[in-house]
Tab-separated table of C-alpha atoms in Angstrom:
chain	number	residue	atom	x	y	z
X	178	MET	CA	0.144	0.090	-0.040
X	179	GLN	CA	1.264	3.441	-1.021
X	180	TRP	CA	0.314	5.261	2.200
X	181	GLU	CA	1.443	8.674	3.055
X	182	TYR	CA	3.271	8.482	6.512
X	183	ALA	CA	3.451	4.610	6.235
X	184	ALA	CA	6.198	4.320	8.843
X	185	TYR	CA	4.046	5.960	11.557
X	186	ILE	CA	0.984	3.788	10.702
X	187	TRP	CA	2.853	0.603	10.692
X	188	SER	CA	4.742	1.524	13.977
X	189	SER	CA	1.554	2.061	15.617
X	190	TYR	CA	0.076	-1.258	14.560
X	191	ALA	CA	3.276	-3.020	15.417
X	192	ALA	CA	3.279	-1.527	19.002
X	193	ALA	CA	-0.403	-2.723	19.335
X	194	ALA	CA	0.597	-6.211	18.106
X	195	VAL	CA	3.703	-6.397	20.459
X	196	ILE	CA	1.890	-5.107	23.623
X	197	LEU	CA	-1.552	-6.843	23.321
X	198	THR	CA	-0.105	-10.265	22.302
X	199	GLY	CA	2.537	-9.836	24.904
X	200	VAL	CA	0.189	-9.224	27.709
X	201	ALA	CA	-2.176	-11.925	26.339
X	202	ALA	CA	0.636	-14.459	26.013
X	203	VAL	CA	1.980	-13.761	29.624
X	204	SER	CA	-1.488	-14.364	30.984
X	205	ILE	CA	-2.023	-17.653	29.213
X	206	LEU	CA	1.512	-19.020	30.337
X	207	ARG	CA	0.860	-17.701	34.018
X	208	LEU	CA	-2.574	-19.642	33.917
X	209	ARG	CA	-1.234	-22.725	32.469
X	210	ARG	CA	1.581	-22.914	34.915
X	211	ALA	CA	-0.598	-22.296	37.889
X	212	LEU	CA	-3.095	-25.081	36.857
X	213	ARG	CA	-0.276	-27.544	36.320
X	214	VAL	CA	1.323	-26.835	39.806
X	215	GLN	CA	-2.015	-27.034	41.393
X	216	ALA	CA	-3.025	-30.309	39.780
X	217	ALA	CA	0.485	-31.791	40.784
X	218	LEU	CA	0.052	-30.740	44.366
X	219	GLU	CA	-3.610	-31.949	44.688
X	220	ALA	CA	-2.403	-35.370	43.319
X	221	LYS	CA	0.499	-35.420	45.881
X	222	LEU	CA	-1.754	-34.360	48.749
X	223	ASP	CA	-4.383	-37.067	47.645
X	224	GLN	CA	-1.401	-39.642	47.578
X	225	LEU	CA	-0.390	-38.553	51.123
X	226	ARG	CA	-3.923	-38.702	52.354
X	227	SER	CA	-4.472	-42.290	50.921
X	228	GLY	CA	-1.120	-43.424	52.496
X	229	ASP	CA	-2.332	-42.144	55.859
X	230	GLU	CA	-5.570	-44.214	55.582
X	231	ALA	CA	-3.786	-47.187	54.426
V	144	MET	CA	-26.503	-8.303	45.705
V	145	SER	CA	-26.932	-11.855	46.570
V	146	GLY	CA	-26.663	-12.658	42.789
V	147	TRP	CA	-23.337	-10.988	42.567
V	148	HIS	CA	-22.109	-12.840	45.630
V	149	ARG	CA	-22.921	-16.110	44.152
V	150	PHE	CA	-20.738	-15.735	41.167
V	151	ALA	CA	-18.035	-14.190	43.459
V	152	ASN	CA	-17.295	-17.531	44.687
V	153	PRO	CA	-14.018	-18.425	43.440
V	154	THR	CA	-14.651	-22.092	42.552
V	155	ARG	CA	-18.029	-21.225	40.984
V	156	PHE	CA	-16.345	-18.438	39.115
V	157	SER	CA	-13.447	-20.580	37.832
V	158	ARG	CA	-15.910	-23.041	36.434
V	159	LEU	CA	-18.044	-20.493	34.706
V	160	SER	CA	-15.064	-18.471	33.306
V	161	ALA	CA	-13.510	-21.859	31.959
V	162	ARG	CA	-16.642	-21.982	30.012
V	163	ILE	CA	-16.736	-18.407	28.765
V	164	LEU	CA	-13.144	-18.137	27.954
V	165	PRO	CA	-12.901	-20.085	24.565
V	166	TRP	CA	-15.855	-18.015	23.262
V	167	ALA	CA	-14.525	-14.742	24.445
V	168	LEU	CA	-11.078	-15.553	22.920
V	169	ALA	CA	-12.806	-16.604	19.549
V	170	LEU	CA	-14.612	-13.290	19.406
V	171	THR	CA	-11.670	-11.322	20.107
V	172	ILE	CA	-9.818	-12.874	17.043
V	173	VAL	CA	-12.892	-12.521	14.859
V	174	LEU	CA	-13.547	-8.910	15.824
V	175	PHE	CA	-9.732	-7.850	15.529
V	176	ALA	CA	-9.700	-9.726	11.926
V	177	VAL	CA	-12.644	-7.675	10.802
V	178	GLY	CA	-11.638	-4.479	12.470
V	179	LEU	CA	-8.105	-4.693	11.075
V	180	TYR	CA	-9.504	-5.306	7.597
V	181	LEU	CA	-11.683	-2.179	7.854
V	182	ALA	CA	-9.188	-0.088	9.367
V	183	LEU	CA	-6.187	-0.842	6.976
V	184	VAL	CA	-8.138	-1.601	3.753
V	185	GLY	CA	-12.018	-0.926	4.094
V	186	SER	CA	-11.792	2.939	5.466
V	187	PRO	CA	-10.994	5.794	3.337
V	188	PRO	CA	-8.022	8.320	4.218
V	189	ASP	CA	-8.991	11.641	5.732
V	190	ALA	CA	-9.093	14.778	3.715
V	191	ARG	CA	-6.957	16.611	5.980
V	192	GLN	CA	-4.992	13.860	7.829
V	193	LYS	CA	-4.533	11.505	4.825
V	194	ASP	CA	-3.671	7.836	5.834
V	195	THR	CA	-2.305	9.083	9.423
V	196	VAL	CA	-6.109	8.775	10.306
V	197	ARG	CA	-5.582	4.923	10.391
V	198	ILE	CA	-3.705	5.284	13.594
V	199	MET	CA	-6.963	6.388	15.331
V	200	TYR	CA	-8.341	2.851	14.895
V	201	ILE	CA	-5.846	1.714	17.540
V	202	HIS	CA	-5.280	4.965	19.397
V	203	VAL	CA	-8.836	5.915	20.293
V	204	PRO	CA	-9.930	2.422	21.210
V	205	ALA	CA	-6.796	2.019	23.476
V	206	ALA	CA	-7.563	5.285	25.079
V	207	TRP	CA	-11.044	4.642	25.904
V	208	MET	CA	-10.234	1.408	27.106
V	209	ALA	CA	-7.588	2.615	29.320
V	210	LEU	CA	-10.156	5.131	30.953
V	211	ALA	CA	-12.963	2.471	31.255
V	212	THR	CA	-10.563	-0.320	32.739
V	213	TYR	CA	-9.454	2.392	35.317
V	214	VAL	CA	-13.159	3.141	36.346
V	215	LEU	CA	-13.839	-0.736	36.469
V	216	MET	CA	-10.645	-1.234	38.661
V	217	ALA	CA	-11.728	1.383	41.067
V	218	VAL	CA	-15.261	-0.151	41.148
V	219	PHE	CA	-14.073	-3.495	41.935
V	220	SER	CA	-11.551	-1.889	44.450
V	221	GLY	CA	-14.438	-0.273	46.151
V	222	MET	CA	-16.482	-3.425	46.358
V	223	GLY	CA	-13.494	-5.280	47.969
V	224	PHE	CA	-12.846	-2.307	50.281
V	225	ILE	CA	-16.468	-2.397	51.428
V	226	TRP	CA	-17.588	-6.114	51.347
V	227	LYS	CA	-13.842	-7.356	51.800
V	228	HIS	CA	-14.509	-9.940	48.987
V	229	PRO	CA	-11.029	-11.524	47.828
V	230	LEU	CA	-12.449	-12.109	44.282
V	231	ALA	CA	-13.244	-8.276	43.809
V	232	ASP	CA	-9.638	-7.583	45.143
V	233	ILE	CA	-8.040	-10.131	42.578
V	234	ALA	CA	-10.451	-8.551	39.664
V	235	ALA	CA	-9.089	-5.072	40.546
V	236	LYS	CA	-5.445	-6.130	40.904
V	237	ASN	CA	-5.633	-7.969	37.482
V	238	CYS	CA	-7.368	-4.982	35.748
V	239	ALA	CA	-4.259	-2.921	36.443
V	240	PRO	CA	-1.604	-4.470	33.965
V	241	ILE	CA	-4.187	-4.556	31.191
V	242	GLY	CA	-5.286	-0.823	31.739
V	243	ALA	CA	-1.628	0.119	31.917
V	244	SER	CA	-0.990	-1.714	28.662
V	245	PHE	CA	-3.841	0.089	26.972
V	246	THR	CA	-2.576	3.299	28.499
V	247	LEU	CA	0.982	2.829	27.320
V	248	LEU	CA	-0.408	1.816	23.675
V	249	ALA	CA	-2.524	5.091	23.731
V	250	LEU	CA	0.558	7.147	24.560
V	251	ILE	CA	2.758	5.586	21.981
V	252	THR	CA	0.311	5.801	19.153
V	253	GLY	CA	-0.659	9.172	20.259
V	254	ALA	CA	3.043	10.304	19.723
V	255	LEU	CA	3.402	8.489	16.562
V	256	TRP	CA	0.084	10.338	15.235
V	257	GLY	CA	1.316	13.579	16.856
V	258	ALA	CA	4.735	13.637	15.197
V	259	PRO	CA	3.451	14.042	11.497
V	260	MET	CA	0.179	15.923	12.412
V	261	TRP	CA	1.447	18.481	15.039
V	262	GLY	CA	5.262	18.399	14.094
V	263	THR	CA	5.902	17.018	17.742
V	264	TRP	CA	5.967	13.763	19.559
V	265	TRP	CA	5.135	15.152	23.074
V	266	GLU	CA	3.910	18.429	24.461
V	267	TRP	CA	4.284	18.875	28.361
V	268	GLY	CA	2.069	21.875	28.189
V	269	ASP	CA	-0.801	19.932	26.808
V	270	ALA	CA	-3.388	19.004	29.453
V	271	ARG	CA	-4.650	15.789	27.767
V	272	LEU	CA	-1.366	14.318	27.195
V	273	THR	CA	0.025	14.954	30.753
V	274	SER	CA	-3.192	13.841	32.349
V	275	PHE	CA	-3.079	10.815	30.416
V	276	LEU	CA	0.579	10.272	31.351
V	277	ILE	CA	-0.552	10.693	35.075
V	278	LEU	CA	-3.089	7.949	34.392
V	279	PHE	CA	-0.252	5.497	33.405
V	280	PHE	CA	1.695	6.365	36.537
V	281	LEU	CA	-1.216	5.752	38.563
V	282	TYR	CA	-1.626	2.224	37.024
V	283	LEU	CA	2.116	1.664	37.868
V	284	GLY	CA	1.619	2.867	41.366
V	285	TYR	CA	-1.357	0.790	41.993
V	286	MET	CA	0.653	-2.363	40.816
V	287	ALA	CA	3.814	-1.246	42.946
V	288	LEU	CA	1.544	-1.054	46.070
V	289	TRP	CA	0.494	-4.579	45.501
V	290	GLN	CA	3.946	-5.700	45.640
V	291	VAL	CA	4.897	-3.710	48.685
V	292	PHE	CA	2.788	-5.491	51.285
V	293	GLU	CA	3.166	-9.123	51.939
V	294	ASP	CA	-0.244	-9.464	53.441
V	295	PRO	CA	-2.709	-9.491	50.399
V	296	GLU	CA	-5.564	-8.069	52.424
V	297	LYS	CA	-3.212	-5.064	53.468
V	298	ALA	CA	-2.089	-4.604	49.882
V	299	ALA	CA	-5.607	-4.661	48.589
V	300	ARG	CA	-6.748	-1.900	51.050
V	301	ALA	CA	-3.783	0.344	50.275
V	302	ALA	CA	-4.229	-0.086	46.498
V	303	ALA	CA	-7.855	0.482	46.806
V	304	ILE	CA	-7.446	3.688	48.462
V	305	LEU	CA	-5.012	4.818	45.607
V	306	ALA	CA	-7.417	3.479	42.931
V	307	LEU	CA	-10.341	5.462	44.391
V	308	VAL	CA	-8.451	8.671	44.985
V	309	GLY	CA	-7.167	8.456	41.389
V	310	LEU	CA	-10.549	8.359	39.956
V	311	ILE	CA	-10.298	12.167	40.037
V	312	ASN	CA	-7.980	11.968	37.092
V	313	ILE	CA	-10.567	10.497	34.886
V	314	PRO	CA	-12.966	13.581	34.518
V	315	VAL	CA	-9.789	15.748	34.061
V	316	ILE	CA	-8.792	13.685	31.294
V	317	HIS	CA	-12.243	13.581	29.723
V	318	PHE	CA	-12.641	17.331	29.926
V	319	SER	CA	-9.212	18.561	29.622
V	320	VAL	CA	-9.716	19.329	25.922
V	321	GLN	CA	-12.694	21.605	26.847
V	322	TRP	CA	-11.284	23.169	29.975
V	323	TRP	CA	-7.834	24.223	28.572
V	324	ASN	CA	-6.339	24.928	25.185
V	325	THR	CA	-4.702	21.873	23.871
V	326	LEU	CA	-2.972	20.561	20.796
V	327	HIS	CA	-5.279	17.513	21.146
V	328	GLN	CA	-8.595	17.822	19.271
V	329	PRO	CA	-11.984	17.946	21.206
V	330	ALA	CA	-14.270	14.742	21.368
V	331	SER	CA	-15.605	13.838	18.026
V	332	VAL	CA	-17.738	10.601	18.698
V	333	PHE	CA	-19.273	10.774	22.234
V	334	ARG	CA	-20.376	14.477	22.253
V	335	ARG	CA	-23.565	16.460	22.351
V	336	GLY	CA	-25.147	16.874	18.839
V	337	GLY	CA	-23.666	13.333	17.664
V	338	PRO	CA	-20.250	12.164	16.165
V	339	THR	CA	-18.479	14.261	13.761
V	340	ILE	CA	-16.875	11.400	11.973
V	341	ASP	CA	-18.033	9.987	8.675
V	342	PRO	CA	-19.769	6.721	9.194
V	343	ALA	CA	-17.057	4.987	6.690
V	344	MET	CA	-14.629	5.709	9.703
V	345	LEU	CA	-16.962	5.436	12.517
V	346	TRP	CA	-18.016	1.706	11.913
V	347	PRO	CA	-14.435	0.538	11.588
V	348	LEU	CA	-13.775	2.366	14.894
V	349	PHE	CA	-16.517	0.919	16.865
V	350	VAL	CA	-15.667	-2.777	15.538
V	351	MET	CA	-12.119	-2.044	16.808
V	352	LEU	CA	-13.611	-0.770	20.217
V	353	PHE	CA	-15.593	-4.101	20.642
V	354	ALA	CA	-12.369	-6.046	19.592
V	355	PHE	CA	-10.526	-4.232	22.633
V	356	LYS	CA	-13.430	-4.948	24.811
V	357	ALA	CA	-13.521	-8.701	23.946
V	358	TYR	CA	-9.768	-8.770	24.359
V	359	PHE	CA	-10.060	-7.060	27.778
V	360	VAL	CA	-12.790	-9.641	29.047
V	361	SER	CA	-10.702	-12.590	27.739
V	362	VAL	CA	-7.330	-11.409	29.448
V	363	LEU	CA	-8.929	-10.472	32.521
V	364	LEU	CA	-10.605	-13.822	32.844
V	365	LEU	CA	-7.361	-15.452	32.209
V	366	ARG	CA	-5.599	-13.480	34.764
V	367	ILE	CA	-8.256	-14.093	37.318
V	368	ARG	CA	-8.226	-17.774	36.852
V	369	ALA	CA	-4.620	-17.724	37.162
V	370	GLU	CA	-4.564	-15.750	40.408
V	371	VAL	CA	-7.286	-17.974	41.920
V	372	ALA	CA	-5.196	-21.027	41.060
V	373	GLU	CA	-2.046	-19.410	42.451
V	374	ARG	CA	-3.794	-18.689	45.813
V	375	ARG	CA	-4.972	-22.386	45.887
V	376	VAL	CA	-1.348	-23.465	45.270
V	377	ARG	CA	-0.351	-21.508	48.210
V	378	ALA	CA	-2.993	-22.944	50.316
V	379	LEU	CA	-2.125	-26.387	49.220
V	380	GLN	CA	1.583	-25.831	49.907
V	381	MET	CA	0.745	-24.998	53.684
V	382	MET	CA	-1.363	-27.896	53.736
V	383	GLN	CA	1.398	-30.026	52.429
V	384	ALA	CA	3.857	-28.616	54.905
V	385	GLU	CA	1.534	-29.201	57.772
V	386	ALA	CA	0.860	-32.965	56.733
């Protein structure tokens, strides 16, 4: 596209892409990690409890 | 209020948000795809601003969402302050990084729009620009307060006070273009007498606004779910240490 001031326009859209995808990606990774650790701890506690009962 | 409290239960919220999240993410992607097409291809250049007007489709929704997110953060903070509900505090806490990123984006795109149109990247004497920069610092201060206190309840109380006091900046930002002489143009969409923007530009702007809104809902749900899971992890670690 032969836009006037193309560098300013593309820089704006690039900034939006970096900031918005960056925040979303960090949030997704944080959730995945928290859910993984939570599942591992719950499994470990269940194991400890079943060991106590035995 | 009982209806709100029912959904404010963290377990029920996690189940409900897990069902909503895929739809919210899908809606975000579709709205951004349509909005970007309309902004970059489907909308005409402006008679005076030429193609730089395309920056508006990022700058304006980011600025609107920066203000709306702050108001929502203050509302959640107030609810947490009054009813001491942990989920309201978690929601307020997780609004802040999203709002800060919208504010940063509005500041960057504003500078990129200002350079070719005003002949300057930044003007310290401009009330709209400086009050918006203060909004960015308010978000940073709010996030920093959460890190200062070890006790989440104390952190929530201190951060809530800052969020509520900082609300005074929102009308200042909104009316700054009317109260003072600014480089920034006055309101051209939400104003008495209706929008002054041509519908060919107004529709892409609204599609992008809804894309930003859907993005906000998606990321906020992701972050609240993560925080609820992290708090559960801490509780499980304590249970494990005691076992």
